[in-house]
CSV table of C-alpha atoms and ligand atoms in Angstrom, one decimal:
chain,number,residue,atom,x,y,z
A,1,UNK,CA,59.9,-53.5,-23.0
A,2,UNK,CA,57.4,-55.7,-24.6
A,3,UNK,CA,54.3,-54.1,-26.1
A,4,UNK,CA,51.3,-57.0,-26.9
A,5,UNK,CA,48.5,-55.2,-29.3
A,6,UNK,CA,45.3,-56.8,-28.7
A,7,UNK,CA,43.4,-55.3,-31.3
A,8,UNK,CA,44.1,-51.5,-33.0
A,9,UNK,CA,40.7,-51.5,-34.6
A,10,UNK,CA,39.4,-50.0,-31.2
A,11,UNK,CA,41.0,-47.2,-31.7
A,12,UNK,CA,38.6,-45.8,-34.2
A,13,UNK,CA,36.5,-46.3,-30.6
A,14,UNK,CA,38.7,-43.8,-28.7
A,15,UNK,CA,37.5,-40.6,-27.9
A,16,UNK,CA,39.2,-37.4,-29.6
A,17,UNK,CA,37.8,-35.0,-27.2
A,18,UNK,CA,40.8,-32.4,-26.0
A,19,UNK,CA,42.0,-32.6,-22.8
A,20,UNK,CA,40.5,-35.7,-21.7
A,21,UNK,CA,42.3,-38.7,-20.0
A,22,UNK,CA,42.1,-42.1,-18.4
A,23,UNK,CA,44.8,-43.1,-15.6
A,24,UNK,CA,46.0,-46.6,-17.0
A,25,UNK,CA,49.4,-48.0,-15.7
A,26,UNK,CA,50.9,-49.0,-12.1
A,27,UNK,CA,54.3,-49.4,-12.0
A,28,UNK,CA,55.5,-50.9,-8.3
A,29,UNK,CA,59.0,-49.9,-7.7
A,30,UNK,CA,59.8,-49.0,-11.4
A,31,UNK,CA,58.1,-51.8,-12.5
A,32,UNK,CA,54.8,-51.5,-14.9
A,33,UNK,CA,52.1,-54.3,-14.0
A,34,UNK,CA,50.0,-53.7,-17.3
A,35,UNK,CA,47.3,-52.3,-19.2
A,36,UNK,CA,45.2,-50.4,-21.3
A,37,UNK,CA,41.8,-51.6,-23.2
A,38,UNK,CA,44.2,-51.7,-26.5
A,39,UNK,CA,47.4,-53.1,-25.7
A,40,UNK,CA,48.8,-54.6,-22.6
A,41,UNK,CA,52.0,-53.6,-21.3
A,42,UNK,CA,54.7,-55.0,-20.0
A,43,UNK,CA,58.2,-53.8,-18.6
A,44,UNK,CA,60.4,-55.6,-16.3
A,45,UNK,CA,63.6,-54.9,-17.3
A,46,UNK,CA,65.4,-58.1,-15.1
A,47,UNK,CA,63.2,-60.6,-16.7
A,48,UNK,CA,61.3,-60.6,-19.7
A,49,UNK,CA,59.6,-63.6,-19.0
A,50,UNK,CA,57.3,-62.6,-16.1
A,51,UNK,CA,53.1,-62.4,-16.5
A,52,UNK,CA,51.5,-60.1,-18.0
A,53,UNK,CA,48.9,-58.6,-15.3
A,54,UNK,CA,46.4,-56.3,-15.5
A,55,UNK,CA,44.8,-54.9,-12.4
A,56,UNK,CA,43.4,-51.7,-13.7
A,57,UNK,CA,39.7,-51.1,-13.8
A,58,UNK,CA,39.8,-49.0,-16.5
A,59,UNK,CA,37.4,-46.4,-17.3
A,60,UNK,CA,34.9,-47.0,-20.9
A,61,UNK,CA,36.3,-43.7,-22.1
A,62,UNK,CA,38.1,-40.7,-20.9
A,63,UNK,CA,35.9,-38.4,-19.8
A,64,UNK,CA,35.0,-36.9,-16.8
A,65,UNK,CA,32.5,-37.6,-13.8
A,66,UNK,CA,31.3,-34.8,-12.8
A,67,UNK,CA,28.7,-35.6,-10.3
A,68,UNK,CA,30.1,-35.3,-6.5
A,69,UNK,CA,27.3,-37.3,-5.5
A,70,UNK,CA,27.5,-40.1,-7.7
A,71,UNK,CA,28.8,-43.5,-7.1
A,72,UNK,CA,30.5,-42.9,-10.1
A,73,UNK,CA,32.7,-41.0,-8.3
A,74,UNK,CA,34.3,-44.7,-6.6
A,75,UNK,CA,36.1,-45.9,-9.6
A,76,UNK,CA,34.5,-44.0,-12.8
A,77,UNK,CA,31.7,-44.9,-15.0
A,78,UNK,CA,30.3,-48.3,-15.9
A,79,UNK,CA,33.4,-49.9,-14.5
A,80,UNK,CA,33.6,-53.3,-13.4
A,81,UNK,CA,35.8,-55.3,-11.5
A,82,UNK,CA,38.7,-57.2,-13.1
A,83,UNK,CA,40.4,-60.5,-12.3
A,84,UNK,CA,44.1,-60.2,-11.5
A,85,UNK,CA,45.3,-58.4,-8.9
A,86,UNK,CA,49.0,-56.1,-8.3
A,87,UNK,CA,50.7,-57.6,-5.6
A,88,UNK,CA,52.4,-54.7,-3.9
A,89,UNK,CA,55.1,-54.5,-0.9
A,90,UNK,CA,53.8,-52.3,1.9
A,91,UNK,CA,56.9,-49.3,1.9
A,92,UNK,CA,57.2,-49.9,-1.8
A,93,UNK,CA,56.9,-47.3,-4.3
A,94,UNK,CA,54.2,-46.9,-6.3
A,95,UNK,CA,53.4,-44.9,-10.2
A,96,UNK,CA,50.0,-44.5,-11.4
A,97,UNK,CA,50.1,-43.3,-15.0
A,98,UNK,CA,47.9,-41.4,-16.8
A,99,UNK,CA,47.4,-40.5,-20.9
A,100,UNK,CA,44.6,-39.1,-22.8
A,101,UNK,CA,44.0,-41.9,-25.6
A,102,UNK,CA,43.9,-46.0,-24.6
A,103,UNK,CA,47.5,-47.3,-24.9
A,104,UNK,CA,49.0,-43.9,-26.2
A,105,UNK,CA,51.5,-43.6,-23.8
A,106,UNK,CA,53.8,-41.1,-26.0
A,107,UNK,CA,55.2,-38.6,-24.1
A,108,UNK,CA,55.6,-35.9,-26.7
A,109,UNK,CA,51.6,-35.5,-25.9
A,110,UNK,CA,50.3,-33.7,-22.8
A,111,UNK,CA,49.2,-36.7,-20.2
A,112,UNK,CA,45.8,-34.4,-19.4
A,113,UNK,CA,46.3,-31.3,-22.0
A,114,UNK,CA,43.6,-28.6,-23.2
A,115,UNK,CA,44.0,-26.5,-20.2
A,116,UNK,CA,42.1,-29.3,-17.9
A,117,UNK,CA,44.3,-28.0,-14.8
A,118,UNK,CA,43.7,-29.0,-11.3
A,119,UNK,CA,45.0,-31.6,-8.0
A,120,UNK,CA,46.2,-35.1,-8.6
A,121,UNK,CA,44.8,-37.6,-5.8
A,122,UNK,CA,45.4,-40.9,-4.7
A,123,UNK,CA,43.5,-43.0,-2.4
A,124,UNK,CA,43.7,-46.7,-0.9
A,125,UNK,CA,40.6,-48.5,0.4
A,126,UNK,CA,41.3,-51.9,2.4
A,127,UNK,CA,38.9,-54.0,0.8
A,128,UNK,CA,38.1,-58.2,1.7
A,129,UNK,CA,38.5,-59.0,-1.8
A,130,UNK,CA,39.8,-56.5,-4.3
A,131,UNK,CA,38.6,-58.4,-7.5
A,132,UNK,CA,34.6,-58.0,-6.4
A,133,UNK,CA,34.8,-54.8,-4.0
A,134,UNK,CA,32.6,-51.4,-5.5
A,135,UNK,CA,34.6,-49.4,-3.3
A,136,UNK,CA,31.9,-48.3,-1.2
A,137,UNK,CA,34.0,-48.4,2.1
A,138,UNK,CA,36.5,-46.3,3.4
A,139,UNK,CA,39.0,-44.4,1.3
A,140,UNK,CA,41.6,-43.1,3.2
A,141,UNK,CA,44.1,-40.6,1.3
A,142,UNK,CA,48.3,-41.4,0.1
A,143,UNK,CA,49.0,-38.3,-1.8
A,144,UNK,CA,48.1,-35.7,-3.2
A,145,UNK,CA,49.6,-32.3,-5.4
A,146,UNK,CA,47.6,-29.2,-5.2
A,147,UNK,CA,49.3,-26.1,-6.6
A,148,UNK,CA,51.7,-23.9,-5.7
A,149,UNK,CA,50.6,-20.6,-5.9
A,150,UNK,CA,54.8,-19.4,-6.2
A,151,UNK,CA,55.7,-22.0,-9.3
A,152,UNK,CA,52.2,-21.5,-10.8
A,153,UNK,CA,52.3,-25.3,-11.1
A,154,UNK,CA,49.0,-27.5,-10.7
A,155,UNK,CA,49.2,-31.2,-10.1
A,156,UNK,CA,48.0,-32.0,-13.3
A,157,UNK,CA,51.5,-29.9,-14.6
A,158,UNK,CA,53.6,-32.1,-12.6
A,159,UNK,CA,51.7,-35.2,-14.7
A,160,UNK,CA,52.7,-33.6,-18.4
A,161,UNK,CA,56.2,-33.3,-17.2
A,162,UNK,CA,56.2,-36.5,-15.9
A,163,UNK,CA,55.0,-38.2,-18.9
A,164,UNK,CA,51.7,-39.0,-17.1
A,165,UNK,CA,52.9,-40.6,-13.9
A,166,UNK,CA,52.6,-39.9,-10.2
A,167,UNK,CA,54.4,-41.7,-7.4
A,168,UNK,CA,53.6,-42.3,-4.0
A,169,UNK,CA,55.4,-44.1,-1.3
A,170,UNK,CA,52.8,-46.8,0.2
A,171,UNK,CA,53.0,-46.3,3.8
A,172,UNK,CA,55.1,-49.0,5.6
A,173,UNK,CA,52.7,-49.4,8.4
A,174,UNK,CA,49.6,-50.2,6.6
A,175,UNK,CA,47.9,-54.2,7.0
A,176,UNK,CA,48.7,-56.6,4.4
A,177,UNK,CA,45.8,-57.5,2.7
A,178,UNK,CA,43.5,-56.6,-0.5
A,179,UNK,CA,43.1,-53.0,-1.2
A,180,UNK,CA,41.6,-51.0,-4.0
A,181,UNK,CA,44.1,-47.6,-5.5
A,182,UNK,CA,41.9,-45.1,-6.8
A,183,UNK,CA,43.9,-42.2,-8.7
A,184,UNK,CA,42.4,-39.2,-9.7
A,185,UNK,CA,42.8,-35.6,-11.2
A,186,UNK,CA,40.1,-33.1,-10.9
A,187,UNK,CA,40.1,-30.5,-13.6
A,188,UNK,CA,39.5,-26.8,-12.8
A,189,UNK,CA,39.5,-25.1,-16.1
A,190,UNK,CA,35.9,-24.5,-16.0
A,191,UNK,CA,34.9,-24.8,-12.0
A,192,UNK,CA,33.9,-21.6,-11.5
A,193,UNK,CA,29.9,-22.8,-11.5
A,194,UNK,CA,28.5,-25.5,-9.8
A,195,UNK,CA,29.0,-29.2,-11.6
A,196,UNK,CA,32.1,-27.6,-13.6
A,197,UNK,CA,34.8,-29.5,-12.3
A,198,UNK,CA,35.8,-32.4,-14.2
A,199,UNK,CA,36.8,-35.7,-12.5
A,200,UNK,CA,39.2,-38.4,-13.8
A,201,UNK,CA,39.9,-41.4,-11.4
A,202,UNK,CA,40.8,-45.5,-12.0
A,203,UNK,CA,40.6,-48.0,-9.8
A,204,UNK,CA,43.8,-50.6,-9.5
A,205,UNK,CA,43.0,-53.8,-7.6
A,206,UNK,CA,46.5,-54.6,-5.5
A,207,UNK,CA,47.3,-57.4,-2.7
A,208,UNK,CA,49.4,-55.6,-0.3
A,209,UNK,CA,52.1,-57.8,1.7
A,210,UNK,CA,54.1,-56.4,4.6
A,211,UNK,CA,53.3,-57.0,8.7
A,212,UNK,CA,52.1,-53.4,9.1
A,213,UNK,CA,49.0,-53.4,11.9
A,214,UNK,CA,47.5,-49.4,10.5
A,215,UNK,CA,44.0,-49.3,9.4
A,216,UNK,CA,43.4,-45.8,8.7
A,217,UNK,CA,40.4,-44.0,9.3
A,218,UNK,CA,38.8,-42.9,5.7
A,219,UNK,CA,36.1,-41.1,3.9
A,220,UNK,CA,33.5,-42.7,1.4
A,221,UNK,CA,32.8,-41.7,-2.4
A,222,UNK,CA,30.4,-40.4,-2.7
A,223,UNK,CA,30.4,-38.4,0.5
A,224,UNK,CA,34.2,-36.8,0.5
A,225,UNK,CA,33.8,-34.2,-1.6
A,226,UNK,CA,30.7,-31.3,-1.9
A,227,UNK,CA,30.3,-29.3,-5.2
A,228,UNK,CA,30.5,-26.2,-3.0
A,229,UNK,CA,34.1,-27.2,-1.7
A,230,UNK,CA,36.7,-24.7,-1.8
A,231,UNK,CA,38.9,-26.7,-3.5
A,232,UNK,CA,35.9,-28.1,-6.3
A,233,UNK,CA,34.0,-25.0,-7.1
A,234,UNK,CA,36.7,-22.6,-8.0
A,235,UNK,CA,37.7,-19.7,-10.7
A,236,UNK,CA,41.4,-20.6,-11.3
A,237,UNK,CA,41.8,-17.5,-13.3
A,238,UNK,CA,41.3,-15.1,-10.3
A,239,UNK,CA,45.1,-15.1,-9.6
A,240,UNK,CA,45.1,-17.6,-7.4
A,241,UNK,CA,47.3,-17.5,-3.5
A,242,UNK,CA,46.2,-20.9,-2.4
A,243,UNK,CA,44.6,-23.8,-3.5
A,244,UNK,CA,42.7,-25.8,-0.8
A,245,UNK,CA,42.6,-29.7,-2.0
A,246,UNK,CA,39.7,-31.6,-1.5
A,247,UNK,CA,38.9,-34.3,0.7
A,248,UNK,CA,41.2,-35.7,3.8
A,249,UNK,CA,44.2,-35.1,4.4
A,250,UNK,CA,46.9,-37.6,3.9
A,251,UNK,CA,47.4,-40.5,6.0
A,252,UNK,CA,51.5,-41.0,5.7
A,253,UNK,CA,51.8,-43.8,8.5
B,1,NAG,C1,59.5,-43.6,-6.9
B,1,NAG,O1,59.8,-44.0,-8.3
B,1,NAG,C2,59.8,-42.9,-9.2
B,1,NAG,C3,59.9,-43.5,-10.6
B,1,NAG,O2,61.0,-44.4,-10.6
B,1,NAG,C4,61.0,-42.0,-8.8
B,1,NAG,O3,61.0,-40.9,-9.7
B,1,NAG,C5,60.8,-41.5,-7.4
B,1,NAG,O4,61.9,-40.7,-7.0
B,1,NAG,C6,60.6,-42.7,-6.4
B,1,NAG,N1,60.3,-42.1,-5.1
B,1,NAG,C7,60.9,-42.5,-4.0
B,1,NAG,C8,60.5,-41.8,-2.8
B,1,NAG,O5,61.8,-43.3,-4.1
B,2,NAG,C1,61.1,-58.5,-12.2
B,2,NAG,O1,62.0,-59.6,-12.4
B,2,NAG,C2,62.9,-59.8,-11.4
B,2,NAG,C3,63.9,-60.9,-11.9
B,2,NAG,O2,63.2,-62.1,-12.1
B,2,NAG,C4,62.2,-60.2,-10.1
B,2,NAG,O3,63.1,-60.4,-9.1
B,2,NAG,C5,61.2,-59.1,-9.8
B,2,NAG,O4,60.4,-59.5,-8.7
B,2,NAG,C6,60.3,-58.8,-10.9
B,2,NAG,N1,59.5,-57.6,-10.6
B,2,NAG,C7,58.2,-57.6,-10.6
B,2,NAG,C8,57.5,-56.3,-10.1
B,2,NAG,O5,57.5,-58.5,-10.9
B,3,NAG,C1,23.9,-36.9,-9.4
B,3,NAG,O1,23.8,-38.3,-8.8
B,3,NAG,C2,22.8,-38.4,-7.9
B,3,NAG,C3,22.9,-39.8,-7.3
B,3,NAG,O2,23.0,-40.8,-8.3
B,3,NAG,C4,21.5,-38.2,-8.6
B,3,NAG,O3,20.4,-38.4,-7.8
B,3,NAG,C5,21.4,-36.9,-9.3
B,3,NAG,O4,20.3,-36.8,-10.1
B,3,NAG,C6,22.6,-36.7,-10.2
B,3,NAG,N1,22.7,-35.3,-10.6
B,3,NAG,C7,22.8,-35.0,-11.9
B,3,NAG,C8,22.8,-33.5,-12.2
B,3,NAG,O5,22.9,-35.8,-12.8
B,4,NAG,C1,48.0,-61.8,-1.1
B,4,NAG,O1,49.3,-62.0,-0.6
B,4,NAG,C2,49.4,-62.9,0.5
B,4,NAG,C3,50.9,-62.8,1.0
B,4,NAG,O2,51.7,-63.2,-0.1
B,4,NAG,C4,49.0,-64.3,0.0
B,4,NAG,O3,49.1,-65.2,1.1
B,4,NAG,C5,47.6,-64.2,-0.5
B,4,NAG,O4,47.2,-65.4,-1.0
B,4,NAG,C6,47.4,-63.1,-1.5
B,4,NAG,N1,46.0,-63.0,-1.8
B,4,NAG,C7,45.5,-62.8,-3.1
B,4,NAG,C8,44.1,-62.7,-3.2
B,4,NAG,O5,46.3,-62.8,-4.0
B,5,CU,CU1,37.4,-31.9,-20.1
């Protein structure tokens, strides 16, 4: 594990607010392929000598959108697209990795703490060229973890016990090509009114390979979601039996 600081006098920059977080890191196949606006990481524990890649379009701070109708809602606030892209094996497994401060990736600290429970997402959109694209097209859905109304666990619970990450299997059938990976937690803790619910997403530019033909049929952001959703506008404290997830449902190939 290499760690290359690029300046700590950001960090005065970062944002103390509780509860807040920024997804940061993709790992392919136990791998991590970079970043965070303070240091870049690398891990490959077979060869220390590859790049250093960042494909993450990451957020200006950690807080939330919470406008459904935004295009904010594509890949976060005042984001921009970056220059390298992930290459990623269709079939290959895939982390996304969230924390609350730039960098911090300490796992003694809760990934999305202060009671911010809710869903974790993940979307793909197949994009001509992930390095420009503003994710206007067509999102369709990889995973997803709602809650489970037996274990009382949210799928922002299953990212503090996981140290922040969430894996998904990309589906084997998909087209090669450029995609963009938007992940995304939606907080609940105070949904219970209209514009409450807090949203967290990053976009990760990747170059899928494979000889998969599927081209999924997807939704747009924004457009997917509607502040009135069962799923969005929500009082989590009314001992809850099911959780209804927003958007589509999951395309597994
Ligand atoms: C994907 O990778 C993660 C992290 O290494 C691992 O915990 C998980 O079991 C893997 N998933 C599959 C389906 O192999
Ligand atoms: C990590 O290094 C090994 C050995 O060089 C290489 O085969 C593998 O492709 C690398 N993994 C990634 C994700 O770059
Ligand atoms: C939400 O975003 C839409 C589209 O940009 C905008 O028209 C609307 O004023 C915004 N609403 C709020 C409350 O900011
Ligand atoms: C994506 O991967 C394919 C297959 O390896 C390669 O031919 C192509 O040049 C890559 N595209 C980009 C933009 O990296
Ligand atoms: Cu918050």
């Amino acid at each position: 594990m290499r760690y290359f600081t690029i300046t700590s006098g950001l960090l005065a920059c970062a944002t103390s607010v509780l509860g807040h977080s920024t997804f940061q890191d993709m790992w392919v196949d136990g791998y991590v392929f970079a970043v965070s606006t303070l240091t870049v990481l690398f891990i490959n524990s077979t060869d220390s000598t590859d790049d250093v890649s960042t494909c993450a379009r990451l957020p200006l701070n950690n807080n939330p959108v919470t406008n459904v109708t935004s295009n904010d809602l594509r890949c976060n606030a005042g984001t921009t697209p970056v220059t390298p892209l992930c290459t990623v094996a269709t079939g290959g497994n895939v982390t996304v990795e969230m924390h609350a401060q730039p960098g911090d990736r300490d796992c003694t600290k809760e990934a999305i703490g202060g009671n911010h429970y809710g869903p974790v997402l993940v979307y793909m959109s197949k994009v001509a060229n992930a390095a420009s694209d503003t994710g206007s097209g067509s999102w369709f859905k990889v995973a997803e973890e709602g809650y489970n109304p037996t274990t009382k666990i949210w799928g922002t619970d299953s990212l503090n016990t996981n140290c922040g990450k969430k894996s998904f299997i990309v589906p084997a059938d998909l087209a090669p090509g450029n995609y963009l990976v938007r992940a995304e937690a939606i907080a609940l803790h105070v949904a219970s009114t209209i514009g409450g619910a807090q949203f967290y997403m990053t976009c990760f530019q990747i170059n899928l390979t494979g000889s998969g033909t599927a081209t999924p049929a997807g939704v747009t952001f924004p457009g997917a979601y509607s502040a009135s959703d069962p799923g969005i506008l929500i009082n989590i404290y009314d001992n809850l039996q099911s959780y209804t997830i927003p958007g589509p449902a999951v395309f597994t190939g």
